[in-house]
Structure formats: structure tokens, C-alpha cells
Short mmCIF file of C-alpha atoms in Angstrom, two decimals:
data_model
loop_
_atom_site.label_atom_id
_atom_site.label_comp_id
_atom_site.label_asym_id
_atom_site.label_seq_id
_atom_site.Cartn_x
_atom_site.Cartn_y
_atom_site.Cartn_z
CA MET A 1478 77.98 103.83 94.94
CA LEU A 1479 80.83 105.41 93.08
CA GLU A 1480 80.65 106.85 89.57
CA LEU A 1481 83.36 109.11 88.17
CA ARG A 1482 83.24 110.26 84.57
CA LEU A 1483 86.42 111.70 83.16
CA VAL A 1484 85.99 113.21 79.71
CA GLN A 1485 89.73 113.40 79.10
CA GLY A 1486 90.28 109.71 79.78
CA SER A 1487 93.82 109.88 78.43
CA LEU A 1488 94.83 111.65 81.66
CA LEU A 1489 94.12 108.50 83.66
CA LYS A 1490 96.08 106.40 81.15
CA LYS A 1491 99.03 108.77 81.51
CA VAL A 1492 98.82 108.73 85.31
CA LEU A 1493 99.03 104.95 85.33
CA ASP A 1494 101.96 104.98 82.94
CA ALA A 1495 103.70 107.42 85.27
CA ILE A 1496 103.35 105.36 88.45
CA LYS A 1497 103.01 101.69 87.57
CA ASP A 1498 106.74 100.99 87.52
CA LEU A 1499 107.29 102.71 90.87
CA VAL A 1500 104.41 101.14 92.77
CA THR A 1501 102.87 97.69 92.23
CA ASP A 1502 99.73 97.82 94.37
CA ALA A 1503 97.96 100.86 95.76
CA ASN A 1504 94.77 101.98 97.42
CA PHE A 1505 92.79 104.57 95.49
CA ASP A 1506 90.82 106.68 97.95
CA CYS A 1507 87.63 108.27 96.86
CA SER A 1508 85.92 111.02 98.84
CA GLU A 1509 83.79 114.09 98.24
CA SER A 1510 86.88 116.12 97.45
CA GLY A 1511 88.38 113.82 94.87
CA PHE A 1512 90.08 110.65 93.73
CA SER A 1513 93.49 110.24 95.32
CA LEU A 1514 96.30 107.84 95.99
CA GLN A 1515 99.33 107.76 98.23
CA ALA A 1516 101.80 104.91 97.86
CA MET A 1517 105.45 104.17 98.45
CA ASP A 1518 107.81 102.09 96.40
CA SER A 1519 108.81 98.77 97.93
CA SER A 1520 112.04 100.15 99.42
CA HIS A 1521 110.25 103.11 101.11
CA VAL A 1522 112.55 105.61 99.41
CA ALA A 1523 110.03 107.21 97.06
CA LEU A 1524 106.37 108.08 97.43
CA VAL A 1525 103.75 109.08 94.92
CA ALA A 1526 100.75 111.23 95.82
CA LEU A 1527 98.05 111.70 93.22
CA LEU A 1528 95.03 113.96 93.44
CA LEU A 1529 92.29 114.29 90.87
CA ARG A 1530 89.83 116.82 92.28
CA SER A 1531 86.13 116.04 92.07
CA ASP A 1532 85.39 119.26 90.18
CA GLY A 1533 87.64 118.10 87.34
CA PHE A 1534 85.26 115.24 86.52
CA GLU A 1535 82.22 115.78 84.33
CA HIS A 1536 80.22 113.62 86.71
CA TYR A 1537 81.37 112.77 90.21
CA ARG A 1538 79.31 110.67 92.55
CA CYS A 1539 80.86 109.23 95.69
CA ASP A 1540 78.20 108.41 98.30
CA ARG A 1541 80.69 107.42 100.98
CA ASN A 1542 84.45 107.37 101.35
CA LEU A 1543 85.81 104.35 99.58
CA SER A 1544 89.28 102.87 99.42
CA MET A 1545 89.89 100.55 96.50
CA GLY A 1546 93.00 98.37 96.41
CA MET A 1547 94.24 97.86 92.88
CA ASN A 1548 97.14 96.13 91.22
CA LEU A 1549 98.52 98.88 89.02
CA THR A 1550 99.93 96.51 86.41
CA ASN A 1551 96.48 95.02 85.90
CA MET A 1552 94.80 98.43 85.98
CA SER A 1553 97.24 99.65 83.36
CA LYS A 1554 96.47 96.64 81.15
CA MET A 1555 92.79 97.53 81.25
CA LEU A 1556 93.30 101.25 80.65
CA LYS A 1557 95.49 100.48 77.66
CA CYS A 1558 92.32 99.12 76.06
CA ALA A 1559 90.79 102.62 76.17
CA GLY A 1560 91.34 104.86 73.15
CA ASN A 1561 93.22 108.08 73.75
CA ASP A 1562 90.09 110.12 72.98
CA ASP A 1563 87.77 107.93 75.02
CA ILE A 1564 85.73 109.10 77.98
CA ILE A 1565 86.50 106.90 80.99
CA THR A 1566 83.99 106.21 83.75
CA ILE A 1567 85.05 104.44 86.95
CA LYS A 1568 82.22 102.62 88.73
CA ALA A 1569 82.09 100.64 91.96
CA ASP A 1570 79.51 99.56 94.51
CA ASP A 1571 80.03 100.19 98.22
CA GLY A 1572 81.57 97.11 99.73
CA GLY A 1573 81.96 95.42 96.35
CA ASP A 1574 85.03 93.45 95.38
CA SER A 1575 85.45 94.83 91.89
CA VAL A 1576 85.70 98.09 89.96
CA THR A 1577 84.43 98.69 86.44
CA PHE A 1578 86.13 100.90 83.88
CA MET A 1579 83.80 102.00 81.12
CA PHE A 1580 85.24 103.44 77.91
CA GLU A 1581 83.12 105.46 75.49
CA SER A 1582 84.39 106.58 72.12
CA PRO A 1583 83.92 110.34 71.49
CA SER A 1584 81.15 109.67 68.97
CA GLN A 1585 79.47 107.28 71.43
CA ASP A 1586 79.41 104.51 68.83
CA LYS A 1587 81.54 102.14 70.90
CA VAL A 1588 81.15 101.42 74.58
CA SER A 1589 83.28 98.90 76.46
CA ASP A 1590 83.37 97.88 80.06
CA PHE A 1591 86.19 96.14 81.85
CA GLU A 1592 85.70 94.77 85.33
CA MET A 1593 88.73 94.37 87.55
CA LYS A 1594 88.96 92.54 90.86
CA LEU A 1595 89.93 94.66 93.84
CA MET A 1596 92.44 93.50 96.43
CA ASP A 1597 93.10 94.11 100.11
CA ILE A 1598 96.25 96.17 100.45
CA ASP A 1599 97.85 96.85 103.77
CA SER A 1600 99.55 100.09 102.85
CA GLU A 1601 101.32 102.48 105.18
CA HIS A 1602 100.05 106.01 104.89
CA LEU A 1603 102.56 108.71 105.71
CA GLY A 1604 101.69 112.03 107.30
CA ILE A 1605 103.47 114.66 105.24
CA PRO A 1606 103.35 118.07 106.92
CA GLU A 1607 102.98 121.31 104.98
CA THR A 1608 106.51 122.63 104.61
CA GLU A 1609 108.06 125.94 103.63
CA TYR A 1610 110.72 124.89 101.17
CA HIS A 1611 114.08 126.65 100.95
CA ALA A 1612 114.10 126.57 97.19
CA ILE A 1613 111.49 125.96 94.51
CA VAL A 1614 112.52 125.49 90.90
CA LYS A 1615 109.97 125.50 88.11
CA MET A 1616 111.30 124.35 84.76
CA PRO A 1617 110.17 122.69 81.52
CA SER A 1618 109.38 119.05 82.30
CA ALA A 1619 111.05 117.84 79.10
CA GLU A 1620 114.26 119.63 80.10
CA PHE A 1621 114.26 118.01 83.52
CA ALA A 1622 113.66 114.59 81.94
CA ARG A 1623 116.50 115.18 79.49
CA ILE A 1624 118.92 116.13 82.26
CA CYS A 1625 118.03 113.09 84.40
CA ARG A 1626 118.37 110.77 81.42
CA ASP A 1627 121.67 112.27 80.29
CA LEU A 1628 123.25 112.25 83.73
CA SER A 1629 122.20 108.67 84.43
CA THR A 1630 124.47 107.57 81.59
CA ILE A 1631 127.41 108.96 83.60
CA GLY A 1632 126.55 108.28 87.24
CA ASP A 1633 124.01 106.77 89.64
CA THR A 1634 123.36 109.82 91.78
CA VAL A 1635 122.81 113.49 91.13
CA VAL A 1636 123.58 116.43 93.36
CA ILE A 1637 120.95 119.13 92.84
CA SER A 1638 122.19 122.50 94.08
CA VAL A 1639 120.12 125.66 94.02
CA SER A 1640 121.87 128.99 94.42
CA LYS A 1641 121.21 132.51 93.24
CA ASP A 1642 123.06 131.64 90.04
CA GLY A 1643 120.68 128.87 89.08
CA VAL A 1644 120.08 125.20 89.61
CA LYS A 1645 122.98 122.83 89.07
CA PHE A 1646 122.72 119.10 88.43
CA SER A 1647 126.01 117.24 88.99
CA THR A 1648 127.01 113.63 88.71
CA SER A 1649 130.15 111.55 88.49
CA GLY A 1650 130.94 107.97 87.63
CA ASP A 1651 133.67 105.64 86.40
CA ILE A 1652 133.99 107.36 83.02
CA GLY A 1653 133.99 110.95 84.28
CA SER A 1654 131.70 113.65 85.59
CA ALA A 1655 129.10 116.11 84.36
CA ASN A 1656 127.45 119.35 85.44
CA VAL A 1657 124.35 120.95 83.96
CA VAL A 1658 123.43 124.45 85.10
CA CYS A 1659 120.03 125.95 84.32
CA ARG A 1660 119.77 129.65 84.93
CA GLN A 1661 116.60 131.54 85.55
CA ASN A 1662 115.12 132.78 82.30
CA ASN A 1663 111.90 134.49 81.44
CA SER A 1664 110.25 133.52 78.25
CA VAL A 1665 108.03 136.21 76.85
CA ASP A 1666 106.42 133.89 74.33
CA ASN A 1667 105.79 130.83 76.39
CA LYS A 1668 105.60 130.50 80.17
CA ASP A 1669 106.11 126.73 79.81
CA ASN A 1670 109.67 127.34 78.60
CA GLU A 1671 110.62 129.37 81.64
CA THR A 1672 112.97 128.34 84.39
CA VAL A 1673 111.97 130.17 87.55
CA ILE A 1674 113.91 129.89 90.79
CA GLU A 1675 112.50 131.00 94.13
CA MET A 1676 115.17 130.69 96.78
CA ASN A 1677 115.27 131.65 100.43
CA GLU A 1678 118.43 129.69 101.19
CA PRO A 1679 120.88 127.79 99.00
CA VAL A 1680 120.19 124.05 99.06
CA SER A 1681 122.23 121.09 97.90
CA LEU A 1682 120.90 117.52 98.06
CA THR A 1683 121.92 114.17 96.61
CA PHE A 1684 119.42 111.80 94.99
CA ALA A 1685 119.41 108.46 93.22
CA LEU A 1686 118.90 109.10 89.50
CA ARG A 1687 117.04 105.82 89.09
CA TYR A 1688 114.05 107.23 90.96
CA LEU A 1689 114.13 110.66 89.32
CA ASN A 1690 114.14 108.95 85.94
CA SER A 1691 111.10 106.97 86.99
CA PHE A 1692 109.28 110.18 88.02
CA THR A 1693 109.90 111.70 84.59
CA LYS A 1694 107.44 109.20 83.13
CA ALA A 1695 104.89 111.82 84.23
CA THR A 1696 106.37 114.30 81.72
CA THR A 1697 103.44 113.70 79.33
CA LEU A 1698 101.05 115.08 81.96
CA SER A 1699 102.51 118.57 82.16
CA ASN A 1700 104.80 120.91 80.26
CA THR A 1701 106.39 122.08 83.50
CA VAL A 1702 107.71 120.43 86.63
CA THR A 1703 108.37 121.92 90.06
CA LEU A 1704 111.18 120.78 92.34
CA SER A 1705 110.73 121.82 95.99
CA MET A 1706 113.77 121.35 98.19
CA SER A 1707 114.83 122.00 101.77
CA LYS A 1708 117.96 120.97 103.59
CA GLU A 1709 117.76 117.38 104.80
CA LEU A 1710 114.25 116.81 103.50
CA PRO A 1711 112.89 114.74 100.63
CA VAL A 1712 112.56 116.59 97.34
CA VAL A 1713 109.05 117.02 95.98
CA VAL A 1714 108.79 116.65 92.20
CA GLU A 1715 105.39 117.91 91.14
CA TYR A 1716 103.58 117.70 87.82
CA LYS A 1717 100.29 119.59 87.59
CA ILE A 1718 97.53 117.75 85.81
CA ALA A 1719 95.63 120.32 83.75
CA GLU A 1720 92.62 121.78 85.55
CA ILE A 1721 92.13 118.72 87.68
CA GLY A 1722 94.95 118.04 90.10
CA HIS A 1723 98.53 116.96 90.46
CA ILE A 1724 100.94 114.09 90.82
CA ARG A 1725 103.69 114.57 93.39
CA PHE A 1726 106.70 112.37 93.89
CA TYR A 1727 108.68 112.51 97.14
CA LEU A 1728 112.21 111.17 97.16
CA ALA A 1729 114.38 110.77 100.26
CA PRO A 1730 117.91 112.15 99.83
CA LYS A 1731 121.15 110.22 100.11
CA ILE A 1732 123.56 111.28 102.84
CA GLU A 1733 127.28 110.90 103.20
CA ASP A 1734 128.32 108.01 105.44
CA MET B 1102 129.91 106.57 99.53
CA SER B 1103 126.47 107.96 100.21
CA GLN B 1104 123.69 106.18 101.99
CA GLN B 1105 120.08 106.13 100.90
CA GLN B 1106 117.66 107.49 103.50
CA SER B 1107 114.19 106.06 104.00
CA LEU B 1108 111.04 108.20 103.92
CA PHE B 1109 110.28 106.94 107.42
CA SER B 1110 113.20 109.06 108.66
CA PHE B 1111 111.27 112.19 107.67
CA TYR B 1112 107.57 111.51 107.83
CA SER B 1113 105.41 109.93 110.48
CA ARG B 1114 103.32 106.87 109.82
CA GLY B 1115 99.78 108.13 109.89
#
């Protein structure tokens, strides 16, 4: 028996919006510690890892570990039927072939339930080791989204370089080239507006902008984003989900032929 | 030209 009640149901709606274009089908894993997902895009270039910790739910009952295969397009269709202020409860029976999403309006005067068929998904789980990254950049998520969007109008790839001077995003294409440099700044008024760079070693990596732009659909989940980079390793683009968990995107770099 | 790497080049299947 599984019963997870999330008072801020809009978070789940936003999570689905953030990942449904990157991944079509995914297994949601439910355990004592939380509700999680790890899935790769079809070309095995990008990976999304979601964690919603059990203590972030108002009610969390998971009698045994359960993996539920869901089509994210269909799940998103159902969650779109929930109001932004609704409380969402996810229910499933052990060994059942469906999951139920229950939506309650804040005043409790409207209750809906949507049952969705589960599917068997043969997904490949990757073992991602804990890594000490050479450089970690924390910046406003809207700023990162703006840079990725702007640069993708010029080129297909971006070189992200972190040095003691700041973080530089560079691209080039048929019409020309562009560089955006964000320097470390400390905002007294609002920590969310800060750009903070922790660097042990300078790093420069090349990534496909198409994927980074897809990750920025998670911008609504968090005011800040963290980019963790090491030489010759995938970048980790992390959005914290208030008080409850995180969504992390891993993107393999491009290398020169 | 640059070549796109796969995640399998970095992480083990587990």
C-alpha cells in the first residue's frame, strides 16, 4: 500500500512539466526515504534524477519498496487536471497495475480522482558516484535560463568556462559568436540574486544547448540553480525543490574529434 | 566539429 499526500501539489505539476519533454517513460521508485526517479533521455546523453523526501509529504505511507512505471505524457495530462492550489495524493496497491492521483481543493469542497494504468519499463539505472567537483556555480535560475535561451539563437553548443574571474558562456554559429560572463556577486538584499563561484581548478566544458534549454523548464521550481563541473565529466544542473528535495540533470559533454 | 559523449562513457550501469 502506498499513500503519499503532498499539500503543495503544484510542485508535482512543475516537476512533470520540467521532465516530460526529456523523458517519455520512467519508473518512479518509492521507498521509506522518499519518492524518486532516475531516467535517461532516449539518446543516453542526459539523465534526470528526482528526489522528493518522505518528510516533505504531509502523509507518507510506503509499506514496501515499489517501482511504478509511468508514461510521463499521460501523467502530465492527469496532473494538469489538478488546480495549482490543490493537495495531491498518490495512491497505489502493492502489485497493482494502476496508480490513482487524488486532487483536493484547498477548501475541501471538490475532490477528484484520476486512475492511470502503470506500464512495465525496462530502464537502465546508472550508478553515479559521489564526486568532488572542480567548480560549483550557484546563480539565479532565471539568469541561467535567459543565457541558455539567448545563446541558442546563435549556436548549437555552449562552452561553459569557470575561472577565478567568473563563469563564461560562449557560443558561435553561422551568424556570429557570443560570450556572456557572470562574475561573482554578493547580494545583501536577496541571496537568490547572488552568483557564487566555488572553484578548486579552472574548468571548461562544451555542451549541447538543446539539452540545457530543456533543463531550464525546471526554473519554476527554484530561484537558484547550481552547476557542478569537473574536467571530462558530465555537468550536474541542480534545482532544489523547497523543503522537500531536488531535481538534478546530468549532461554528458561534447569533445573535440 | 565536436562529438557528443554518452553517459555510459562516465557512469556504470547499475
